[in-house]
Amino acid sequence: MLRLGVLCLWRRRSLVFEVPAKNLGLRKVASGVSPPGSTSPRALNIFDRDLKRKQKNWAARQPEPMKFDYLKEEVGSRIADRVYDIARKFSLALDVGCGRGYIAQHLNKETVGKFFQVDIAENALKNTLEMEIPTVSVLADEEFLPFRENTFDLVVSSLSLHWVNDLPRALEQIHYVLKPDGVFIGAMFGGDTLYELRCSLQLAETEREGGFSPHVSPFTAVNDLGHLLGRAGFNTLTVDTDEIQVNYPGMFELMEDLQGMGESNCAWNRKALLHRDTMLAAAAVYGEMYGNEDGSVPATYQIYYMIGWKYHDSQAQPAERGSATVSFGELGKINNLMSQEKKSQ
């Protein structure tokens, strides 16, 4: 099966230790995992979170889970690069929706002192990758983080938040547990992810069955991310997009890998079963519309990266409205004066 050529495995020795609950900064909750079907009253109930937990647990139990880790390891390394770009040491960090530890394996003790890894899938936490940083595993839901306010210097999240029903609440929870001047660095799938698969399934199902149902999860639009981060309380925001394209032998190999990643659709309105002839037709459409010359087919993963800071008095503040001493109209005159000075020299 074709994989990203740039991906490499980076293993470190894991130093996992147990810490008494009183030292974890835990809030008084019975469990960080939400009851099946529970959501915030204001949230749309789009995803079956209990099914998503089962999917991730199944993926983590496979004999060779690393076979399907290539995409999450790549994005995890890019999140780690953004952490390294910040010139400071983070004493206490949290990974929300950590999976098998795709971010922590790329960080070192000089950058992060202690690392808390949170996920809804217990099997993923039991089967984490090797890492250098001392870690603590906590079974918890991204929407119900069981930590006290102002606990962490750094919160990261990679390819997990696109499965939460209440993204605004999840971002508010992350902001809540961050210390002032703490930073959140996250990545989630964007709206153009797997557009080739989505279009192929829709065309085939429309032709063979007279209509189509959604088979790929809905994603957040990039234009909404900045607003959601600001509404959660973050400032000094950065949002950027990237695309990773992976070539597969065919559509069925792509779907097998999505299942192995724990990324199968868990929306409540998903169609439970597709007819065999519809699937074969979709695979043919996929190859015809998007196929490469060597017979492989591409799959596009659009990634949104976001960075937001929790307010602190020491942070640089924007100037007050009306305090400018030079107008935009005068900037052109300055350029002309500088050009004249250069000519005179």
PDB file of N, CA, C and O in Angstrom, residues 149-198:
ATOM      1  N   GLU A 149      -9.272  24.969  36.832  1.00  0.00           N
ATOM      2  CA  GLU A 149      -8.930  26.168  36.064  1.00  0.00           C
ATOM      3  C   GLU A 149      -7.457  26.526  36.277  1.00  0.00           C
ATOM      4  O   GLU A 149      -6.884  26.301  37.341  1.00  0.00           O
ATOM      5  N   ASN A 150      -6.845  27.068  35.207  1.00  0.00           N
ATOM      6  CA  ASN A 150      -5.455  27.563  35.268  1.00  0.00           C
ATOM      7  C   ASN A 150      -4.473  26.463  35.678  1.00  0.00           C
ATOM      8  O   ASN A 150      -3.625  26.661  36.547  1.00  0.00           O
ATOM      9  N   THR A 151      -4.554  25.298  35.044  1.00  0.00           N
ATOM     10  CA  THR A 151      -3.699  24.167  35.399  1.00  0.00           C
ATOM     11  C   THR A 151      -2.499  24.019  34.476  1.00  0.00           C
ATOM     12  O   THR A 151      -1.388  23.754  34.933  1.00  0.00           O
ATOM     13  N   PHE A 152      -2.689  24.215  33.160  1.00  0.00           N
ATOM     14  CA  PHE A 152      -1.665  23.840  32.182  1.00  0.00           C
ATOM     15  C   PHE A 152      -1.044  25.067  31.503  1.00  0.00           C
ATOM     16  O   PHE A 152      -1.718  26.063  31.243  1.00  0.00           O
ATOM     17  N   ASP A 153       0.248  24.943  31.204  1.00  0.00           N
ATOM     18  CA  ASP A 153       0.957  25.979  30.452  1.00  0.00           C
ATOM     19  C   ASP A 153       0.737  25.832  28.941  1.00  0.00           C
ATOM     20  O   ASP A 153       0.839  26.802  28.198  1.00  0.00           O
ATOM     21  N   LEU A 154       0.462  24.609  28.518  1.00  0.00           N
ATOM     22  CA  LEU A 154       0.304  24.309  27.099  1.00  0.00           C
ATOM     23  C   LEU A 154      -0.774  23.246  26.937  1.00  0.00           C
ATOM     24  O   LEU A 154      -0.808  22.267  27.679  1.00  0.00           O
ATOM     25  N   VAL A 155      -1.673  23.453  25.964  1.00  0.00           N
ATOM     26  CA  VAL A 155      -2.645  22.430  25.574  1.00  0.00           C
ATOM     27  C   VAL A 155      -2.502  22.210  24.075  1.00  0.00           C
ATOM     28  O   VAL A 155      -2.454  23.171  23.304  1.00  0.00           O
ATOM     29  N   VAL A 156      -2.413  20.955  23.662  1.00  0.00           N
ATOM     30  CA  VAL A 156      -2.337  20.613  22.246  1.00  0.00           C
ATOM     31  C   VAL A 156      -3.451  19.626  21.920  1.00  0.00           C
ATOM     32  O   VAL A 156      -3.981  18.945  22.804  1.00  0.00           O
ATOM     33  N   SER A 157      -3.791  19.559  20.656  1.00  0.00           N
ATOM     34  CA  SER A 157      -4.790  18.596  20.202  1.00  0.00           C
ATOM     35  C   SER A 157      -4.579  18.351  18.717  1.00  0.00           C
ATOM     36  O   SER A 157      -4.439  19.293  17.943  1.00  0.00           O
ATOM     37  N   SER A 158      -4.547  17.090  18.319  1.00  0.00           N
ATOM     38  CA  SER A 158      -4.282  16.751  16.928  1.00  0.00           C
ATOM     39  C   SER A 158      -5.318  15.767  16.401  1.00  0.00           C
ATOM     40  O   SER A 158      -5.430  14.641  16.896  1.00  0.00           O
ATOM     41  N   LEU A 159      -6.097  16.211  15.414  1.00  0.00           N
ATOM     42  CA  LEU A 159      -7.042  15.364  14.685  1.00  0.00           C
ATOM     43  C   LEU A 159      -8.002  14.632  15.619  1.00  0.00           C
ATOM     44  O   LEU A 159      -8.206  13.426  15.514  1.00  0.00           O
ATOM     45  N   SER A 160      -8.591  15.385  16.521  1.00  0.00           N
ATOM     46  CA  SER A 160      -9.565  14.806  17.444  1.00  0.00           C
ATOM     47  C   SER A 160     -10.827  15.663  17.551  1.00  0.00           C
ATOM     48  O   SER A 160     -11.933  15.126  17.657  1.00  0.00           O
ATOM     49  N   LEU A 161     -10.684  16.973  17.508  1.00  0.00           N
ATOM     50  CA  LEU A 161     -11.809  17.865  17.784  1.00  0.00           C
ATOM     51  C   LEU A 161     -12.881  17.854  16.706  1.00  0.00           C
ATOM     52  O   LEU A 161     -13.987  18.353  16.928  1.00  0.00           O
ATOM     53  N   HIS A 162     -12.594  17.294  15.529  1.00  0.00           N
ATOM     54  CA  HIS A 162     -13.620  17.247  14.483  1.00  0.00           C
ATOM     55  C   HIS A 162     -14.711  16.226  14.800  1.00  0.00           C
ATOM     56  O   HIS A 162     -15.719  16.168  14.094  1.00  0.00           O
ATOM     57  N   TRP A 163     -14.528  15.432  15.862  1.00  0.00           N
ATOM     58  CA  TRP A 163     -15.533  14.439  16.242  1.00  0.00           C
ATOM     59  C   TRP A 163     -16.373  14.880  17.435  1.00  0.00           C
ATOM     60  O   TRP A 163     -17.215  14.107  17.914  1.00  0.00           O
ATOM     61  N   VAL A 164     -16.160  16.061  17.990  1.00  0.00           N
ATOM     62  CA  VAL A 164     -16.949  16.494  19.144  1.00  0.00           C
ATOM     63  C   VAL A 164     -18.263  17.108  18.665  1.00  0.00           C
ATOM     64  O   VAL A 164     -18.329  17.739  17.616  1.00  0.00           O
ATOM     65  N   ASN A 165     -19.307  16.906  19.446  1.00  0.00           N
ATOM     66  CA  ASN A 165     -20.607  17.493  19.105  1.00  0.00           C
ATOM     67  C   ASN A 165     -20.647  18.987  19.387  1.00  0.00           C
ATOM     68  O   ASN A 165     -21.309  19.732  18.671  1.00  0.00           O
ATOM     69  N   ASP A 166     -19.964  19.409  20.422  1.00  0.00           N
ATOM     70  CA  ASP A 166     -20.009  20.810  20.845  1.00  0.00           C
ATOM     71  C   ASP A 166     -18.602  21.384  20.814  1.00  0.00           C
ATOM     72  O   ASP A 166     -17.910  21.446  21.833  1.00  0.00           O
ATOM     73  N   LEU A 167     -18.157  21.814  19.636  1.00  0.00           N
ATOM     74  CA  LEU A 167     -16.816  22.369  19.503  1.00  0.00           C
ATOM     75  C   LEU A 167     -16.634  23.646  20.317  1.00  0.00           C
ATOM     76  O   LEU A 167     -15.584  23.825  20.945  1.00  0.00           O
ATOM     77  N   PRO A 168     -17.618  24.570  20.351  1.00  0.00           N
ATOM     78  CA  PRO A 168     -17.449  25.748  21.215  1.00  0.00           C
ATOM     79  C   PRO A 168     -17.191  25.377  22.670  1.00  0.00           C
ATOM     80  O   PRO A 168     -16.335  25.977  23.326  1.00  0.00           O
ATOM     81  N   ARG A 169     -17.917  24.392  23.191  1.00  0.00           N
ATOM     82  CA  ARG A 169     -17.708  23.973  24.583  1.00  0.00           C
ATOM     83  C   ARG A 169     -16.320  23.376  24.761  1.00  0.00           C
ATOM     84  O   ARG A 169     -15.643  23.646  25.760  1.00  0.00           O
ATOM     85  N   ALA A 170     -15.883  22.569  23.798  1.00  0.00           N
ATOM     86  CA  ALA A 170     -14.561  21.952  23.909  1.00  0.00           C
ATOM     87  C   ALA A 170     -13.475  23.025  23.958  1.00  0.00           C
ATOM     88  O   ALA A 170     -12.531  22.930  24.754  1.00  0.00           O
ATOM     89  N   LEU A 171     -13.591  24.049  23.128  1.00  0.00           N
ATOM     90  CA  LEU A 171     -12.609  25.134  23.141  1.00  0.00           C
ATOM     91  C   LEU A 171     -12.678  25.935  24.435  1.00  0.00           C
ATOM     92  O   LEU A 171     -11.649  26.375  24.964  1.00  0.00           O
ATOM     93  N   GLU A 172     -13.878  26.118  24.958  1.00  0.00           N
ATOM     94  CA  GLU A 172     -14.017  26.813  26.240  1.00  0.00           C
ATOM     95  C   GLU A 172     -13.369  26.010  27.365  1.00  0.00           C
ATOM     96  O   GLU A 172     -12.751  26.586  28.274  1.00  0.00           O
ATOM     97  N   GLN A 173     -13.518  24.689  27.333  1.00  0.00           N
ATOM     98  CA  GLN A 173     -12.888  23.835  28.337  1.00  0.00           C
ATOM     99  C   GLN A 173     -11.363  23.940  28.262  1.00  0.00           C
ATOM    100  O   GLN A 173     -10.679  24.002  29.290  1.00  0.00           O
ATOM    101  N   ILE A 174     -10.833  23.962  27.043  1.00  0.00           N
ATOM    102  CA  ILE A 174      -9.383  24.096  26.865  1.00  0.00           C
ATOM    103  C   ILE A 174      -8.917  25.435  27.411  1.00  0.00           C
ATOM    104  O   ILE A 174      -7.895  25.519  28.116  1.00  0.00           O
ATOM    105  N   HIS A 175      -9.645  26.500  27.110  1.00  0.00           N
ATOM    106  CA  HIS A 175      -9.297  27.829  27.629  1.00  0.00           C
ATOM    107  C   HIS A 175      -9.361  27.844  29.152  1.00  0.00           C
ATOM    108  O   HIS A 175      -8.515  28.451  29.822  1.00  0.00           O
ATOM    109  N   TYR A 176     -10.339  27.155  29.718  1.00  0.00           N
ATOM    110  CA  TYR A 176     -10.535  27.129  31.164  1.00  0.00           C
ATOM    111  C   TYR A 176      -9.338  26.508  31.874  1.00  0.00           C
ATOM    112  O   TYR A 176      -8.880  27.018  32.907  1.00  0.00           O
ATOM    113  N   VAL A 177      -8.806  25.404  31.344  1.00  0.00           N
ATOM    114  CA  VAL A 177      -7.734  24.700  32.040  1.00  0.00           C
ATOM    115  C   VAL A 177      -6.350  25.310  31.765  1.00  0.00           C
ATOM    116  O   VAL A 177      -5.379  24.944  32.434  1.00  0.00           O
ATOM    117  N   LEU A 178      -6.252  26.226  30.809  1.00  0.00           N
ATOM    118  CA  LEU A 178      -4.980  26.893  30.542  1.00  0.00           C
ATOM    119  C   LEU A 178      -4.678  27.951  31.600  1.00  0.00           C
ATOM    120  O   LEU A 178      -5.585  28.638  32.081  1.00  0.00           O
ATOM    121  N   LYS A 179      -3.402  28.095  31.930  1.00  0.00           N
ATOM    122  CA  LYS A 179      -2.972  29.197  32.776  1.00  0.00           C
ATOM    123  C   LYS A 179      -2.972  30.491  31.968  1.00  0.00           C
ATOM    124  O   LYS A 179      -2.866  30.459  30.732  1.00  0.00           O
ATOM    125  N   PRO A 180      -3.088  31.660  32.616  1.00  0.00           N
ATOM    126  CA  PRO A 180      -2.915  32.919  31.882  1.00  0.00           C
ATOM    127  C   PRO A 180      -1.566  32.942  31.168  1.00  0.00           C
ATOM    128  O   PRO A 180      -0.556  32.508  31.723  1.00  0.00           O
ATOM    129  N   ASP A 181      -1.558  33.418  29.938  1.00  0.00           N
ATOM    130  CA  ASP A 181      -0.404  33.409  29.037  1.00  0.00           C
ATOM    131  C   ASP A 181      -0.069  31.999  28.569  1.00  0.00           C
ATOM    132  O   ASP A 181       0.996  31.763  28.003  1.00  0.00           O
ATOM    133  N   GLY A 182      -0.974  31.050  28.792  1.00  0.00           N
ATOM    134  CA  GLY A 182      -0.804  29.711  28.233  1.00  0.00           C
ATOM    135  C   GLY A 182      -1.266  29.695  26.787  1.00  0.00           C
ATOM    136  O   GLY A 182      -2.018  30.560  26.333  1.00  0.00           O
ATOM    137  N   VAL A 183      -0.847  28.688  26.052  1.00  0.00           N
ATOM    138  CA  VAL A 183      -1.128  28.641  24.622  1.00  0.00           C
ATOM    139  C   VAL A 183      -1.777  27.312  24.252  1.00  0.00           C
ATOM    140  O   VAL A 183      -1.445  26.264  24.809  1.00  0.00           O
ATOM    141  N   PHE A 184      -2.724  27.397  23.328  1.00  0.00           N
ATOM    142  CA  PHE A 184      -3.362  26.219  22.753  1.00  0.00           C
ATOM    143  C   PHE A 184      -2.915  26.092  21.303  1.00  0.00           C
ATOM    144  O   PHE A 184      -2.995  27.044  20.518  1.00  0.00           O
ATOM    145  N   ILE A 185      -2.433  24.903  20.924  1.00  0.00           N
ATOM    146  CA  ILE A 185      -2.027  24.612  19.551  1.00  0.00           C
ATOM    147  C   ILE A 185      -2.765  23.362  19.112  1.00  0.00           C
ATOM    148  O   ILE A 185      -2.608  22.295  19.713  1.00  0.00           O
ATOM    149  N   GLY A 186      -3.590  23.485  18.076  1.00  0.00           N
ATOM    150  CA  GLY A 186      -4.407  22.355  17.666  1.00  0.00           C
ATOM    151  C   GLY A 186      -4.448  22.165  16.167  1.00  0.00           C
ATOM    152  O   GLY A 186      -4.070  23.056  15.390  1.00  0.00           O
ATOM    153  N   ALA A 187      -4.913  20.989  15.759  1.00  0.00           N
ATOM    154  CA  ALA A 187      -5.108  20.671  14.351  1.00  0.00           C
ATOM    155  C   ALA A 187      -6.356  19.816  14.218  1.00  0.00           C
ATOM    156  O   ALA A 187      -6.610  18.942  15.054  1.00  0.00           O
ATOM    157  N   MET A 188      -7.135  20.078  13.193  1.00  0.00           N
ATOM    158  CA  MET A 188      -8.325  19.281  12.923  1.00  0.00           C
ATOM    159  C   MET A 188      -8.556  19.221  11.419  1.00  0.00           C
ATOM    160  O   MET A 188      -8.044  20.047  10.668  1.00  0.00           O
ATOM    161  N   PHE A 189      -9.309  18.213  10.993  1.00  0.00           N
ATOM    162  CA  PHE A 189      -9.597  18.059   9.571  1.00  0.00           C
ATOM    163  C   PHE A 189     -10.485  19.195   9.086  1.00  0.00           C
ATOM    164  O   PHE A 189     -11.402  19.639   9.794  1.00  0.00           O
ATOM    165  N   GLY A 190     -10.214  19.653   7.853  1.00  0.00           N
ATOM    166  CA  GLY A 190     -10.984  20.729   7.252  1.00  0.00           C
ATOM    167  C   GLY A 190     -12.020  20.225   6.268  1.00  0.00           C
ATOM    168  O   GLY A 190     -12.120  19.029   5.967  1.00  0.00           O
ATOM    169  N   GLY A 191     -12.786  21.148   5.727  1.00  0.00           N
ATOM    170  CA  GLY A 191     -13.956  20.832   4.912  1.00  0.00           C
ATOM    171  C   GLY A 191     -13.673  20.114   3.610  1.00  0.00           C
ATOM    172  O   GLY A 191     -14.550  19.434   3.069  1.00  0.00           O
ATOM    173  N   ASP A 192     -12.473  20.269   3.051  1.00  0.00           N
ATOM    174  CA  ASP A 192     -12.149  19.598   1.788  1.00  0.00           C
ATOM    175  C   ASP A 192     -11.529  18.216   1.986  1.00  0.00           C
ATOM    176  O   ASP A 192     -11.109  17.585   1.011  1.00  0.00           O
ATOM    177  N   THR A 193     -11.493  17.746   3.223  1.00  0.00           N
ATOM    178  CA  THR A 193     -10.917  16.422   3.490  1.00  0.00           C
ATOM    179  C   THR A 193     -11.726  15.333   2.797  1.00  0.00           C
ATOM    180  O   THR A 193     -12.957  15.293   2.897  1.00  0.00           O
ATOM    181  N   LEU A 194     -11.040  14.464   2.058  1.00  0.00           N
ATOM    182  CA  LEU A 194     -11.646  13.309   1.383  1.00  0.00           C
ATOM    183  C   LEU A 194     -12.746  13.714   0.408  1.00  0.00           C
ATOM    184  O   LEU A 194     -13.737  12.997   0.232  1.00  0.00           O
ATOM    185  N   TYR A 195     -12.579  14.856  -0.244  1.00  0.00           N
ATOM    186  CA  TYR A 195     -13.610  15.275  -1.198  1.00  0.00           C
ATOM    187  C   TYR A 195     -13.710  14.292  -2.367  1.00  0.00           C
ATOM    188  O   TYR A 195     -14.800  14.095  -2.939  1.00  0.00           O
ATOM    189  N   GLU A 196     -12.605  13.636  -2.717  1.00  0.00           N
ATOM    190  CA  GLU A 196     -12.649  12.658  -3.804  1.00  0.00           C
ATOM    191  C   GLU A 196     -13.553  11.469  -3.432  1.00  0.00           C
ATOM    192  O   GLU A 196     -14.373  11.023  -4.245  1.00  0.00           O
ATOM    193  N   LEU A 197     -13.406  10.979  -2.220  1.00  0.00           N
ATOM    194  CA  LEU A 197     -14.231   9.858  -1.758  1.00  0.00           C
ATOM    195  C   LEU A 197     -15.687  10.277  -1.647  1.00  0.00           C
ATOM    196  O   LEU A 197     -16.598   9.535  -2.057  1.00  0.00           O
ATOM    197  N   ARG A 198     -15.922  11.462  -1.117  1.00  0.00           N
ATOM    198  CA  ARG A 198     -17.289  11.945  -0.934  1.00  0.00           C
ATOM    199  C   ARG A 198     -18.013  12.063  -2.284  1.00  0.00           C
ATOM    200  O   ARG A 198     -19.139  11.581  -2.436  1.00  0.00           O
TER     201      ARG A 198
END
